[in-house]
Short mmCIF file of C-alpha atoms and ligand atoms in Angstrom, two decimals:
data_model
loop_
_atom_site.label_atom_id
_atom_site.label_comp_id
_atom_site.label_asym_id
_atom_site.label_seq_id
_atom_site.Cartn_x
_atom_site.Cartn_y
_atom_site.Cartn_z
CA MET A 1412 -66.30 -33.97 -11.56
CA VAL A 1413 -63.17 -36.41 -12.73
CA VAL A 1414 -63.25 -40.23 -13.34
CA GLY A 1415 -62.33 -41.90 -10.17
CA ASP A 1416 -64.09 -39.18 -8.07
CA ILE A 1417 -65.93 -39.76 -5.24
CA ALA A 1418 -68.20 -36.95 -4.19
CA THR A 1419 -69.86 -36.17 -1.30
CA GLY A 1420 -71.95 -33.20 -0.38
CA THR A 1421 -71.37 -30.29 2.18
CA ASP A 1422 -72.69 -27.18 4.08
CA VAL A 1423 -69.91 -25.52 4.03
CA VAL A 1424 -66.58 -26.26 2.68
CA VAL A 1425 -63.45 -24.34 4.48
CA ILE A 1426 -60.17 -24.12 2.37
CA GLY A 1427 -57.02 -24.12 4.50
CA GLY A 1428 -57.18 -24.81 8.15
CA GLY A 1429 -55.25 -22.23 9.33
CA PRO A 1430 -56.55 -20.11 12.25
CA ALA A 1431 -59.50 -18.74 10.22
CA GLY A 1432 -60.21 -21.58 8.40
CA TYR A 1433 -59.94 -24.14 11.24
CA THR A 1434 -62.19 -21.03 13.28
CA ALA A 1435 -64.23 -21.10 11.05
CA ALA A 1436 -65.14 -24.47 10.55
CA ILE A 1437 -65.25 -24.43 14.36
CA ARG A 1438 -68.01 -22.76 14.86
CA ALA A 1439 -69.80 -23.32 11.48
CA ALA A 1440 -70.28 -27.05 12.93
CA GLN A 1441 -71.15 -25.55 16.17
CA PHE A 1442 -74.74 -24.31 14.75
CA ASP A 1443 -74.89 -27.24 13.01
CA LEU A 1444 -74.20 -27.15 9.71
CA ASP A 1445 -72.70 -30.32 7.87
CA VAL A 1446 -68.79 -29.08 7.81
CA THR A 1447 -65.77 -29.94 5.43
CA LEU A 1448 -61.99 -28.93 5.91
CA ALA A 1449 -59.55 -29.72 3.69
CA GLU A 1450 -56.03 -28.38 4.35
CA THR A 1451 -53.36 -29.71 2.26
CA ASN A 1452 -50.65 -29.50 4.89
CA ALA A 1453 -50.63 -29.11 8.82
CA LEU A 1454 -53.59 -27.99 10.56
CA GLY A 1455 -53.12 -24.98 12.38
CA GLY A 1456 -51.43 -23.13 8.50
CA THR A 1457 -48.39 -20.52 9.28
CA CYS A 1458 -49.29 -19.32 12.57
CA LEU A 1459 -49.16 -23.01 14.39
CA ASN A 1460 -46.46 -24.30 11.92
CA HIS A 1461 -44.21 -22.03 10.90
CA GLY A 1462 -45.23 -18.14 12.18
CA CYS A 1463 -46.89 -17.23 15.66
CA ILE A 1464 -46.24 -19.76 17.64
CA PRO A 1465 -42.63 -21.47 16.40
CA SER A 1466 -40.82 -17.98 16.35
CA LYS A 1467 -42.39 -17.18 19.85
CA ALA A 1468 -41.02 -19.86 21.17
CA LEU A 1469 -37.71 -19.65 20.22
CA VAL A 1470 -38.34 -15.80 21.54
CA THR A 1471 -38.33 -17.58 25.16
CA GLY A 1472 -35.51 -19.04 23.88
CA ALA A 1473 -32.90 -16.49 22.88
CA ASN A 1474 -34.39 -14.73 26.33
CA THR A 1475 -33.72 -17.21 28.93
CA ALA A 1476 -30.45 -17.57 26.98
CA HIS A 1477 -29.50 -14.04 27.06
CA GLU A 1478 -30.76 -13.08 30.20
CA ALA A 1479 -28.98 -15.74 32.04
CA ALA A 1480 -25.64 -14.10 30.59
CA THR A 1481 -26.64 -10.66 31.01
CA ALA A 1482 -27.69 -11.12 34.73
CA GLU A 1483 -24.27 -10.29 36.77
CA GLU A 1484 -25.79 -7.19 39.01
CA LEU A 1485 -28.10 -9.10 39.85
CA GLY A 1486 -25.37 -11.64 41.42
CA ILE A 1487 -25.97 -14.43 39.06
CA HIS A 1488 -23.28 -15.81 37.05
CA ALA A 1489 -23.83 -18.00 34.37
CA ASP A 1490 -22.43 -18.83 30.97
CA PRO A 1491 -25.02 -20.96 29.10
CA SER A 1492 -23.90 -22.45 26.23
CA VAL A 1493 -27.15 -22.96 23.45
CA ASP A 1494 -27.83 -25.92 21.57
CA LEU A 1495 -30.05 -24.91 19.04
CA GLY A 1496 -30.92 -28.87 18.11
CA GLU A 1497 -32.62 -29.21 21.33
CA MET A 1498 -34.17 -25.97 21.11
CA VAL A 1499 -35.79 -26.31 18.01
CA ALA A 1500 -36.77 -29.96 19.08
CA TRP A 1501 -38.42 -28.45 22.41
CA LYS A 1502 -40.39 -26.19 20.20
CA ASP A 1503 -41.66 -28.86 18.07
CA ASP A 1504 -43.25 -30.37 20.77
CA VAL A 1505 -44.09 -27.54 21.20
CA VAL A 1506 -46.25 -27.32 17.81
CA ASP A 1507 -47.30 -30.94 17.87
CA GLN A 1508 -49.37 -30.21 21.00
CA LEU A 1509 -51.48 -27.58 19.82
CA THR A 1510 -51.24 -28.99 16.26
CA GLY A 1511 -52.94 -32.11 17.84
CA GLY A 1512 -55.66 -30.03 19.55
CA VAL A 1513 -56.13 -28.40 16.52
CA GLU A 1514 -57.26 -31.84 14.92
CA LYS A 1515 -59.35 -32.63 18.42
CA LEU A 1516 -61.18 -29.64 18.16
CA CYS A 1517 -62.13 -29.99 15.19
CA LYS A 1518 -63.16 -33.71 15.15
CA ALA A 1519 -64.99 -33.25 18.33
CA ASN A 1520 -66.78 -30.44 16.89
CA GLY A 1521 -68.02 -32.33 13.96
CA VAL A 1522 -65.87 -31.18 11.67
CA ASN A 1523 -65.02 -33.60 8.58
CA LEU A 1524 -61.10 -33.81 7.84
CA LEU A 1525 -59.40 -33.40 4.13
CA GLU A 1526 -55.95 -33.93 3.49
CA GLY A 1527 -55.01 -32.52 0.10
CA ARG A 1528 -55.56 -29.66 -2.13
CA ALA A 1529 -58.65 -27.99 -2.82
CA GLU A 1530 -59.11 -26.24 -6.38
CA PHE A 1531 -62.86 -24.85 -7.51
CA ALA A 1532 -64.15 -27.09 -10.03
CA ASP A 1533 -67.05 -24.86 -10.68
CA GLU A 1534 -69.31 -22.40 -8.52
CA ASN A 1535 -70.96 -25.21 -6.22
CA THR A 1536 -67.82 -27.73 -6.14
CA VAL A 1537 -64.47 -28.07 -5.25
CA ARG A 1538 -62.09 -30.70 -5.97
CA VAL A 1539 -59.92 -31.98 -3.57
CA ILE A 1540 -56.91 -33.79 -4.96
CA HIS A 1541 -54.90 -35.81 -2.70
CA ASP A 1542 -51.20 -35.97 -2.01
CA GLY A 1543 -49.04 -38.66 -3.50
CA GLU A 1544 -49.50 -40.49 -7.00
CA GLY A 1545 -52.17 -43.06 -7.32
CA GLN A 1546 -53.68 -40.93 -4.52
CA GLY A 1547 -56.91 -39.43 -6.31
CA SER A 1548 -58.82 -36.77 -6.05
CA GLU A 1549 -62.89 -36.32 -4.53
CA SER A 1550 -65.23 -33.87 -5.49
CA VAL A 1551 -67.20 -31.50 -2.55
CA GLU A 1552 -70.84 -30.31 -3.45
CA PHE A 1553 -71.07 -27.67 -1.49
CA GLN A 1554 -73.30 -24.83 -0.48
CA ASP A 1555 -71.34 -21.91 0.91
CA ALA A 1556 -67.50 -21.95 0.75
CA ILE A 1557 -65.15 -20.31 3.31
CA ILE A 1558 -61.57 -19.63 1.40
CA ALA A 1559 -58.88 -19.38 4.48
CA THR A 1560 -56.24 -20.36 2.24
CA GLY A 1561 -53.73 -17.78 3.63
CA SER A 1562 -50.28 -16.76 2.61
CA ARG A 1563 -46.71 -17.48 1.86
CA PRO A 1564 -43.06 -15.53 2.19
CA ILE A 1565 -42.56 -13.21 -1.19
CA GLU A 1566 -39.42 -13.91 -2.15
CA ILE A 1567 -37.11 -11.36 -4.08
CA PRO A 1568 -35.40 -10.86 -7.55
CA GLY A 1569 -32.33 -13.45 -7.48
CA PHE A 1570 -32.64 -15.09 -3.74
CA ALA A 1571 -34.66 -17.98 -4.44
CA PHE A 1572 -35.08 -19.34 -1.10
CA ASP A 1573 -33.19 -22.68 -0.78
CA GLY A 1574 -33.04 -23.64 2.97
CA ASP A 1575 -29.59 -23.84 3.60
CA ARG A 1576 -28.21 -20.11 1.98
CA ILE A 1577 -30.90 -18.28 1.37
CA LEU A 1578 -33.87 -18.78 4.01
CA SER A 1579 -37.49 -17.63 4.74
CA SER A 1580 -38.81 -17.30 7.77
CA ARG A 1581 -39.72 -21.00 7.88
CA HIS A 1582 -35.92 -22.53 7.66
CA ALA A 1583 -34.26 -20.10 10.27
CA LEU A 1584 -37.24 -21.64 12.48
CA ALA A 1585 -36.30 -24.53 12.00
CA LEU A 1586 -32.05 -24.06 12.19
CA GLU A 1587 -30.84 -26.92 14.12
CA SER A 1588 -27.39 -24.95 14.55
CA ILE A 1589 -26.69 -21.38 15.88
CA PRO A 1590 -24.94 -19.45 12.24
CA GLU A 1591 -22.27 -17.17 13.21
CA SER A 1592 -22.99 -14.60 10.88
CA LEU A 1593 -26.93 -13.61 9.39
CA LEU A 1594 -27.21 -11.04 6.95
CA VAL A 1595 -31.27 -10.05 7.41
CA VAL A 1596 -33.42 -8.43 4.68
CA GLY A 1597 -36.09 -6.63 5.66
CA ALA A 1598 -36.59 -4.83 9.25
CA GLY A 1599 -40.61 -5.74 9.27
CA TYR A 1600 -41.95 -7.22 12.41
CA ILE A 1601 -40.53 -10.76 11.43
CA GLY A 1602 -37.29 -9.98 10.11
CA MET A 1603 -36.58 -7.74 13.93
CA GLU A 1604 -38.36 -10.29 16.24
CA LEU A 1605 -36.21 -12.64 13.76
CA SER A 1606 -33.05 -10.97 14.26
CA THR A 1607 -33.21 -10.41 17.29
CA VAL A 1608 -33.32 -14.02 18.68
CA PHE A 1609 -30.12 -15.27 16.31
CA ALA A 1610 -28.34 -12.35 17.93
CA LYS A 1611 -29.14 -13.13 21.55
CA LEU A 1612 -27.82 -16.73 20.25
CA GLY A 1613 -24.59 -15.02 19.82
CA THR A 1614 -24.98 -14.69 16.34
CA ASP A 1615 -23.44 -11.51 14.43
CA VAL A 1616 -26.65 -10.02 12.75
CA THR A 1617 -27.09 -7.17 9.87
CA VAL A 1618 -29.81 -6.40 8.59
CA VAL A 1619 -30.32 -4.41 5.38
CA GLU A 1620 -33.63 -2.26 4.85
CA MET A 1621 -34.49 -0.37 1.92
CA LEU A 1622 -36.52 2.21 3.94
CA ASP A 1623 -34.91 5.04 6.74
CA ASP A 1624 -36.04 2.69 9.98
CA VAL A 1625 -37.47 -0.36 11.46
CA LEU A 1626 -40.37 -1.36 11.88
CA PRO A 1627 -42.10 1.34 8.83
CA THR A 1628 -45.31 1.27 10.09
CA TYR A 1629 -45.07 2.32 13.43
CA GLU A 1630 -44.29 5.89 15.21
CA SER A 1631 -41.34 6.61 15.41
CA ASP A 1632 -40.23 7.20 19.02
CA VAL A 1633 -41.45 3.40 19.07
CA SER A 1634 -39.92 2.22 16.75
CA SER A 1635 -36.70 3.91 18.38
CA VAL A 1636 -37.09 1.91 21.34
CA VAL A 1637 -36.44 -0.56 19.96
CA LYS A 1638 -33.69 0.14 17.43
CA GLU A 1639 -32.02 1.23 20.09
CA ARG A 1640 -31.47 -1.67 21.75
CA ALA A 1641 -31.26 -3.76 18.81
CA GLN A 1642 -28.09 -1.85 18.05
CA GLN A 1643 -26.74 -2.67 22.13
CA LEU A 1644 -27.48 -6.20 21.14
CA GLY A 1645 -24.98 -5.93 18.97
CA ILE A 1646 -27.31 -5.63 15.23
CA ASP A 1647 -25.42 -3.61 12.65
CA PHE A 1648 -28.21 -1.67 10.72
CA GLN A 1649 -27.88 -0.64 7.11
CA PHE A 1650 -30.50 1.55 6.00
CA GLY A 1651 -30.86 2.73 1.75
CA GLU A 1652 -29.89 -0.34 0.68
CA SER A 1653 -31.45 -2.93 -1.46
CA ALA A 1654 -30.35 -6.46 -1.97
CA GLN A 1655 -29.34 -7.33 -5.38
CA ASP A 1656 -27.83 -10.52 -5.59
CA TRP A 1657 -25.09 -13.39 -3.86
CA GLU A 1658 -22.32 -15.42 -4.67
CA GLU A 1659 -20.51 -17.96 -3.16
CA MET A 1660 -17.47 -16.62 -1.90
CA ASP A 1661 -14.53 -18.12 0.74
CA GLY A 1662 -16.86 -20.48 2.24
CA GLY A 1663 -19.77 -18.04 3.46
CA ILE A 1664 -22.01 -16.18 0.83
CA THR A 1665 -21.44 -12.10 -0.29
CA VAL A 1666 -24.30 -10.18 -0.63
CA HIS A 1667 -24.69 -7.17 -2.95
CA THR A 1668 -26.86 -4.40 -2.32
CA GLU A 1669 -27.21 -1.35 -4.28
CA THR A 1670 -27.54 2.22 -2.08
CA GLU A 1671 -29.54 4.80 -2.79
CA GLU A 1672 -27.06 6.59 -5.04
CA GLY A 1673 -26.87 3.68 -6.89
CA GLU A 1674 -23.64 1.86 -4.92
CA ILE A 1675 -22.65 -1.26 -4.80
CA ASP A 1676 -21.87 -2.44 -1.42
CA GLU A 1677 -21.30 -6.17 -0.32
CA TYR A 1678 -21.48 -7.54 2.86
CA GLY A 1679 -20.23 -10.90 4.19
CA ALA A 1680 -22.80 -13.39 5.95
CA GLU A 1681 -23.10 -17.78 6.42
CA LYS A 1682 -26.83 -17.61 5.59
CA VAL A 1683 -29.14 -14.79 4.48
CA LEU A 1684 -32.72 -14.54 6.44
CA VAL A 1685 -35.07 -13.09 3.25
CA ALA A 1686 -37.96 -11.44 4.98
CA VAL A 1687 -39.84 -8.69 3.16
CA GLY A 1688 -43.42 -9.39 3.49
CA ARG A 1689 -45.79 -11.41 2.10
CA THR A 1690 -48.11 -12.19 -0.15
CA PRO A 1691 -51.96 -14.21 -0.25
CA ILE A 1692 -52.13 -17.27 -1.49
CA THR A 1693 -54.86 -17.67 -4.66
CA ASP A 1694 -52.62 -19.60 -7.17
CA THR A 1695 -53.86 -23.19 -5.74
CA LEU A 1696 -57.52 -22.14 -6.24
CA ASN A 1697 -58.53 -22.07 -9.41
CA LEU A 1698 -60.55 -19.05 -9.09
CA ASP A 1699 -60.94 -18.97 -12.80
CA ALA A 1700 -63.84 -21.62 -12.24
CA ILE A 1701 -66.01 -19.78 -9.64
CA ASP A 1702 -65.08 -15.68 -11.63
CA LEU A 1703 -63.82 -14.61 -7.97
CA ASP A 1704 -61.29 -11.90 -8.91
CA THR A 1705 -58.50 -11.03 -6.62
CA ASP A 1706 -57.20 -7.40 -6.53
CA ASP A 1707 -54.12 -5.72 -7.59
CA ARG A 1708 -52.25 -7.58 -4.37
CA GLY A 1709 -53.51 -10.14 -5.10
CA PHE A 1710 -56.33 -10.31 -1.77
CA ILE A 1711 -59.65 -11.35 -2.29
CA PRO A 1712 -61.96 -8.73 -1.16
CA THR A 1713 -64.29 -9.13 1.22
CA ASP A 1714 -67.18 -6.87 2.68
CA ASP A 1715 -67.73 -6.63 6.44
CA ARG A 1716 -69.73 -9.61 7.42
CA THR A 1717 -66.19 -11.38 4.90
CA ARG A 1718 -68.87 -12.09 1.94
CA THR A 1719 -66.78 -12.29 -1.56
CA THR A 1720 -68.54 -10.36 -4.52
CA LEU A 1721 -70.19 -14.33 -5.16
CA ASP A 1722 -72.49 -14.31 -2.51
CA HIS A 1723 -71.91 -17.82 -0.97
CA VAL A 1724 -68.11 -17.31 -1.36
CA TYR A 1725 -66.54 -15.90 1.66
CA ALA A 1726 -62.86 -15.70 2.25
CA VAL A 1727 -61.07 -15.20 6.03
CA GLY A 1728 -57.83 -14.57 7.26
CA ASP A 1729 -54.68 -13.56 5.11
CA VAL A 1730 -56.03 -14.05 2.23
CA ALA A 1731 -58.13 -11.48 2.53
CA GLY A 1732 -56.29 -8.55 3.23
CA ASP A 1733 -54.54 -6.12 5.72
CA PRO A 1734 -53.61 -6.64 8.89
CA MET A 1735 -52.15 -10.36 8.89
CA LEU A 1736 -52.68 -11.11 11.57
CA ALA A 1737 -53.94 -14.81 13.08
CA HIS A 1738 -56.42 -13.29 15.49
CA LYS A 1739 -57.51 -11.06 12.91
CA GLY A 1740 -58.13 -14.12 10.69
CA MET A 1741 -59.61 -16.22 13.64
CA LYS A 1742 -62.56 -13.30 14.38
CA GLU A 1743 -63.25 -13.35 10.82
CA GLY A 1744 -63.38 -17.00 10.94
CA GLU A 1745 -65.62 -16.82 13.58
CA VAL A 1746 -67.80 -13.90 11.36
CA ALA A 1747 -68.02 -16.62 8.08
CA ALA A 1748 -69.23 -19.04 10.28
CA GLU A 1749 -72.23 -16.79 11.99
CA VAL A 1750 -73.00 -14.83 8.51
CA ILE A 1751 -73.91 -18.59 6.78
CA ALA A 1752 -75.87 -19.84 9.84
CA GLY A 1753 -78.10 -16.60 9.45
CA GLU A 1754 -76.85 -14.83 12.63
CA PRO A 1755 -76.31 -11.06 12.53
CA ALA A 1756 -72.19 -10.76 12.84
CA ALA A 1757 -70.39 -8.37 11.32
CA LEU A 1758 -66.51 -7.21 11.57
CA ASP A 1759 -65.73 -3.84 13.33
CA TYR A 1760 -61.96 -3.45 12.81
CA GLN A 1761 -61.91 -0.55 15.89
CA ALA A 1762 -59.36 -2.51 17.76
CA ILE A 1763 -57.38 -4.79 16.44
CA PRO A 1764 -54.40 -4.84 18.55
CA ALA A 1765 -51.12 -5.92 17.06
CA ALA A 1766 -47.70 -7.30 18.78
CA VAL A 1767 -43.75 -7.38 17.49
CA PHE A 1768 -41.90 -9.49 20.16
CA THR A 1769 -38.57 -7.13 19.97
CA ASP A 1770 -36.76 -6.55 22.98
CA PRO A 1771 -38.50 -4.40 24.54
CA GLU A 1772 -41.80 -5.83 22.61
CA ILE A 1773 -44.40 -3.70 20.77
CA GLY A 1774 -48.12 -3.57 21.56
CA THR A 1775 -50.12 -1.16 19.43
CA VAL A 1776 -54.22 -0.69 19.13
CA GLY A 1777 -56.69 1.19 17.57
CA LEU A 1778 -55.58 4.88 16.51
CA THR A 1779 -52.45 6.75 16.94
CA GLU A 1780 -52.23 10.55 17.99
CA THR A 1781 -52.02 11.46 14.25
CA GLU A 1782 -54.98 9.04 12.95
CA ALA A 1783 -57.22 10.49 15.92
CA LYS A 1784 -56.60 14.24 14.17
CA GLU A 1785 -57.43 12.65 10.96
CA GLU A 1786 -60.60 11.26 11.96
CA GLY A 1787 -61.43 14.18 13.29
CA PHE A 1788 -60.98 14.04 16.92
CA GLU A 1789 -59.23 16.73 19.15
CA PRO A 1790 -56.72 13.95 20.62
CA VAL A 1791 -55.59 14.24 24.46
CA VAL A 1792 -52.01 11.62 25.35
CA GLY A 1793 -51.09 10.55 28.20
CA GLN A 1794 -48.01 8.50 28.59
CA MET A 1795 -45.98 7.08 31.48
CA PRO A 1796 -42.27 6.18 31.29
CA MET A 1797 -41.36 2.24 32.28
CA ARG A 1798 -38.43 3.66 33.75
CA ALA A 1799 -40.96 5.31 36.60
CA SER A 1800 -41.92 1.80 36.66
CA GLY A 1801 -40.99 0.08 39.98
CA ARG A 1802 -42.27 -3.75 38.34
CA ALA A 1803 -39.89 -2.29 35.27
CA LEU A 1804 -36.84 -1.83 37.63
CA THR A 1805 -37.16 -4.78 39.06
CA LEU A 1806 -37.50 -6.31 35.97
CA GLU A 1807 -34.07 -5.19 34.75
CA GLU A 1808 -36.24 -3.25 31.86
CA THR A 1809 -37.14 0.54 31.60
CA ASP A 1810 -36.94 1.06 28.51
CA GLY A 1811 -40.52 2.12 26.22
CA PHE A 1812 -43.18 3.72 27.75
CA VAL A 1813 -47.23 3.08 27.50
CA ARG A 1814 -49.19 5.75 26.22
CA VAL A 1815 -52.53 5.82 25.65
CA VAL A 1816 -54.87 8.62 22.83
CA ALA A 1817 -58.74 9.53 23.76
CA ASP A 1818 -60.41 11.93 22.58
CA GLU A 1819 -60.47 15.02 25.28
CA PRO A 1820 -64.06 15.93 24.62
CA SER A 1821 -65.57 13.27 25.20
CA GLY A 1822 -62.92 10.82 27.29
CA PHE A 1823 -62.98 8.05 24.92
CA LEU A 1824 -59.98 5.59 24.31
CA LEU A 1825 -59.17 5.82 20.87
CA GLY A 1826 -55.68 3.98 21.16
CA ALA A 1827 -52.68 2.75 22.67
CA GLN A 1828 -48.98 2.12 21.89
CA VAL A 1829 -47.37 0.20 24.59
CA VAL A 1830 -43.59 -0.41 23.56
CA ALA A 1831 -42.97 -2.33 27.09
CA PRO A 1832 -41.84 -5.40 28.43
CA GLU A 1833 -44.69 -7.80 28.28
CA ALA A 1834 -46.06 -4.77 25.39
CA SER A 1835 -48.01 -8.22 24.40
CA GLU A 1836 -50.05 -8.80 27.30
CA LEU A 1837 -50.12 -5.59 28.56
CA ILE A 1838 -52.28 -3.87 24.91
CA GLY A 1839 -55.30 -6.77 25.76
CA GLU A 1840 -56.05 -4.39 28.65
CA LEU A 1841 -56.33 -1.47 26.21
CA GLY A 1842 -57.94 -3.13 23.96
CA LEU A 1843 -60.63 -4.52 25.56
CA ALA A 1844 -60.99 -0.83 27.74
CA ILE A 1845 -61.39 0.63 24.10
CA GLU A 1846 -63.66 -1.89 22.61
CA MET A 1847 -66.39 -1.49 26.10
CA GLY A 1848 -65.80 2.32 25.59
CA ALA A 1849 -63.74 3.14 28.59
CA THR A 1850 -62.94 6.65 28.85
CA LEU A 1851 -60.11 7.98 30.61
CA GLU A 1852 -61.63 8.83 33.77
CA ASP A 1853 -62.53 5.03 33.55
CA VAL A 1854 -59.27 3.55 32.87
CA GLY A 1855 -57.46 5.97 35.75
CA ALA A 1856 -60.01 4.98 38.20
CA THR A 1857 -59.34 1.44 37.70
CA ILE A 1858 -57.63 -0.05 40.60
CA HIS A 1859 -54.25 -1.80 39.46
CA THR A 1860 -52.10 -4.14 40.69
CA HIS A 1861 -48.97 -3.03 42.43
CA PRO A 1862 -46.07 -3.68 41.51
CA THR A 1863 -47.45 -4.64 37.91
CA LEU A 1864 -45.69 -3.36 34.86
CA SER A 1865 -50.42 -2.79 34.38
CA GLU A 1866 -50.01 0.02 36.64
CA ALA A 1867 -48.71 1.66 33.75
CA VAL A 1868 -51.84 1.67 31.26
CA MET A 1869 -53.52 3.34 34.68
CA GLU A 1870 -51.14 5.76 35.06
CA ALA A 1871 -50.83 6.92 31.32
CA ALA A 1872 -54.40 7.86 31.67
CA GLU A 1873 -54.21 9.60 34.59
CA ASN A 1874 -51.16 11.04 32.66
CA ALA A 1875 -53.76 12.57 30.24
CA THR A 1876 -56.26 14.35 32.93
CA GLY A 1877 -53.42 15.94 34.50
CA LYS A 1878 -53.83 13.42 37.99
CA ALA A 1879 -50.31 11.52 37.08
CA ILE A 1880 -48.83 10.97 40.66
CA HIS A 1881 -45.95 8.98 39.50
CA THR A 1882 -44.96 11.07 36.34
CA LEU A 1883 -44.24 14.60 36.29
CA ASN A 1884 -48.10 15.77 34.92
CA ARG A 1885 -48.08 16.86 31.30
C1 FAD B 2682 -42.28 -15.97 11.10
C2 FAD B 2682 -44.07 -15.74 11.49
C3 FAD B 2682 -44.26 -15.16 13.05
C4 FAD B 2682 -45.82 -14.61 12.76
N1 FAD B 2682 -45.72 -14.20 14.40
C5 FAD B 2682 -47.18 -13.92 14.77
C6 FAD B 2682 -47.62 -13.11 15.86
O1 FAD B 2682 -46.90 -12.85 16.92
N2 FAD B 2682 -49.36 -12.99 15.41
C7 FAD B 2682 -49.85 -12.62 14.71
O2 FAD B 2682 -50.90 -13.03 15.03
N3 FAD B 2682 -49.60 -12.97 13.52
C8 FAD B 2682 -48.33 -13.69 13.27
N4 FAD B 2682 -47.86 -14.12 11.93
C9 FAD B 2682 -48.63 -14.12 11.26
C10 FAD B 2682 -50.01 -15.53 10.96
O3 FAD B 2682 -49.25 -16.69 10.79
C11 FAD B 2682 -50.92 -15.11 10.09
O4 FAD B 2682 -51.62 -14.24 9.76
C12 FAD B 2682 -51.51 -16.16 10.44
O5 FAD B 2682 -50.75 -17.50 10.04
C13 FAD B 2682 -52.72 -16.43 9.08
O6 FAD B 2682 -53.78 -17.19 9.29
P1 FAD B 2682 -54.76 -17.83 7.71
O7 FAD B 2682 -55.52 -19.07 8.54
O8 FAD B 2682 -55.14 -16.92 7.49
O9 FAD B 2682 -53.41 -18.64 6.92
P2 FAD B 2682 -52.61 -19.90 7.42
O10 FAD B 2682 -51.96 -19.79 8.68
O11 FAD B 2682 -51.32 -19.51 6.39
O12 FAD B 2682 -53.46 -21.21 6.74
C14 FAD B 2682 -53.93 -21.38 5.70
C15 FAD B 2682 -53.46 -22.71 5.34
O13 FAD B 2682 -54.05 -23.07 4.14
C16 FAD B 2682 -53.71 -24.28 3.44
N5 FAD B 2682 -53.67 -24.19 1.48
C17 FAD B 2682 -53.58 -23.25 0.88
N6 FAD B 2682 -53.80 -23.42 -0.09
C18 FAD B 2682 -54.59 -24.29 0.10
C19 FAD B 2682 -55.54 -25.26 -0.57
N7 FAD B 2682 -55.96 -24.45 -1.82
N8 FAD B 2682 -56.22 -26.20 -0.48
C20 FAD B 2682 -55.99 -26.54 0.73
N9 FAD B 2682 -55.30 -26.01 1.91
C21 FAD B 2682 -54.76 -25.26 1.23
C22 FAD B 2682 -52.18 -23.83 3.73
O14 FAD B 2682 -51.22 -25.02 3.95
C23 FAD B 2682 -52.52 -23.42 5.01
O15 FAD B 2682 -52.15 -23.87 6.26
C24 FAD B 2682 -46.52 -14.86 11.87
C25 FAD B 2682 -46.15 -15.16 10.41
C26 FAD B 2682 -44.85 -15.30 10.37
C27 FAD B 2682 -44.41 -16.29 8.82
#
């Protein structure tokens, strides 16, 4: 303890108040454990403040403007003007409602909230250092600790974030005016979501990607639907090029890239968004004090009960590894709290859904056909193109498909890939089906409301068994 410290004791200390941390804290408090949650910034973490929620708010704003501007065929003639400052203020209001809600829920469940950066002092003590001169620190003695410190955007050499010319996703979500041109480095899901937002708001967007396709973790027939629509929106892709450096020029900036052949290209833009991935935050924790190692990518290794190599220290959310998604972190938070409370909880990762809020959206869960084969299944697939969906036609959104992957001998659903409007919602039904051990027959026999996009799920299941009515069976 340092001089001036106030020392308190707690059953469980949670470090980080993002979705993984606040979920862990609330669940642990529900078991009548004494819980202290330390957060250095705002409750809600990246997800609520600079990630999932703000980005989806701007996706809604950009979609609304774009739909209004492109609805001539429907007899709607509008020329919307967008005030990004007002849109961002609305987005901030949405964020405030949610972060305020998290604070109320923590307090109502009896979680003690501490503002400040927590670091380990020894195996049973964290020190919480309060911001600002003379604010001091306090020591918290704990029985169990849950590390939920999340992740931060990766910087690339030569492109230090300055919030003015060189932006991280966090900066891009707070812009007050629409840039005329934007160069996006990285065509992963954050790069693609934000490229789509700005292209729909009227920005001239160029995406530079080192690999040779967008969304490289997805199957090519999934990502190609999104790429083609992005190109229709005017987004220009430069594949096989890596960003090298930049310089101020003519009131904007020029970015130099290197091609696979070693040639140098250059692109002018008003701003650059670097979206090349995220790295776990462990450097704020003084992990040496508890002798806890990270892996070669900086993540804290955990078992299926979220335990680290130390019996009484748990790690959840982004800091515990892929997939770096809010809902995966929340589930891990629940499991950590339940394990600490002596419950027989463990993680079951067979059906973690993922969504990309591009145009159209992508939703995936479970195994692809290739992965199913690799795991020794005999997969059968069924597919329903959105152009055969009555509801998709009435939405004027007919690109994409719903695909289900099942084990042919047993009929059990193993995975699904959806690229369609509202794919982020449709994938929930398929995740539930996998979790419940549903078969193709179960999904095909489930009566779906007409006309809805979810009918495509039923049709894809029937297509896999040769019973589809609205598409030709395979
Ligand atoms: C632009 C963008 C869009 C995204 N969209 C989605 C999406 O649509 N869906 C989805 O599932 N995921 C999305 N994500 C990812 C999602 O935000 C993260 O997976 C999620 O926030 C991880 O939760 P976490 O609790 O592990 O970490 P975080 O949310 O990062 O929270 C960690 C918290 O710990 C605090 N902290 C760090 N060190 C300390 C310390 N020493 N002491 C005290 N506090 C500390 C940090 O201030 C932070 O508040 C998006 C991310 C970005 C950037």
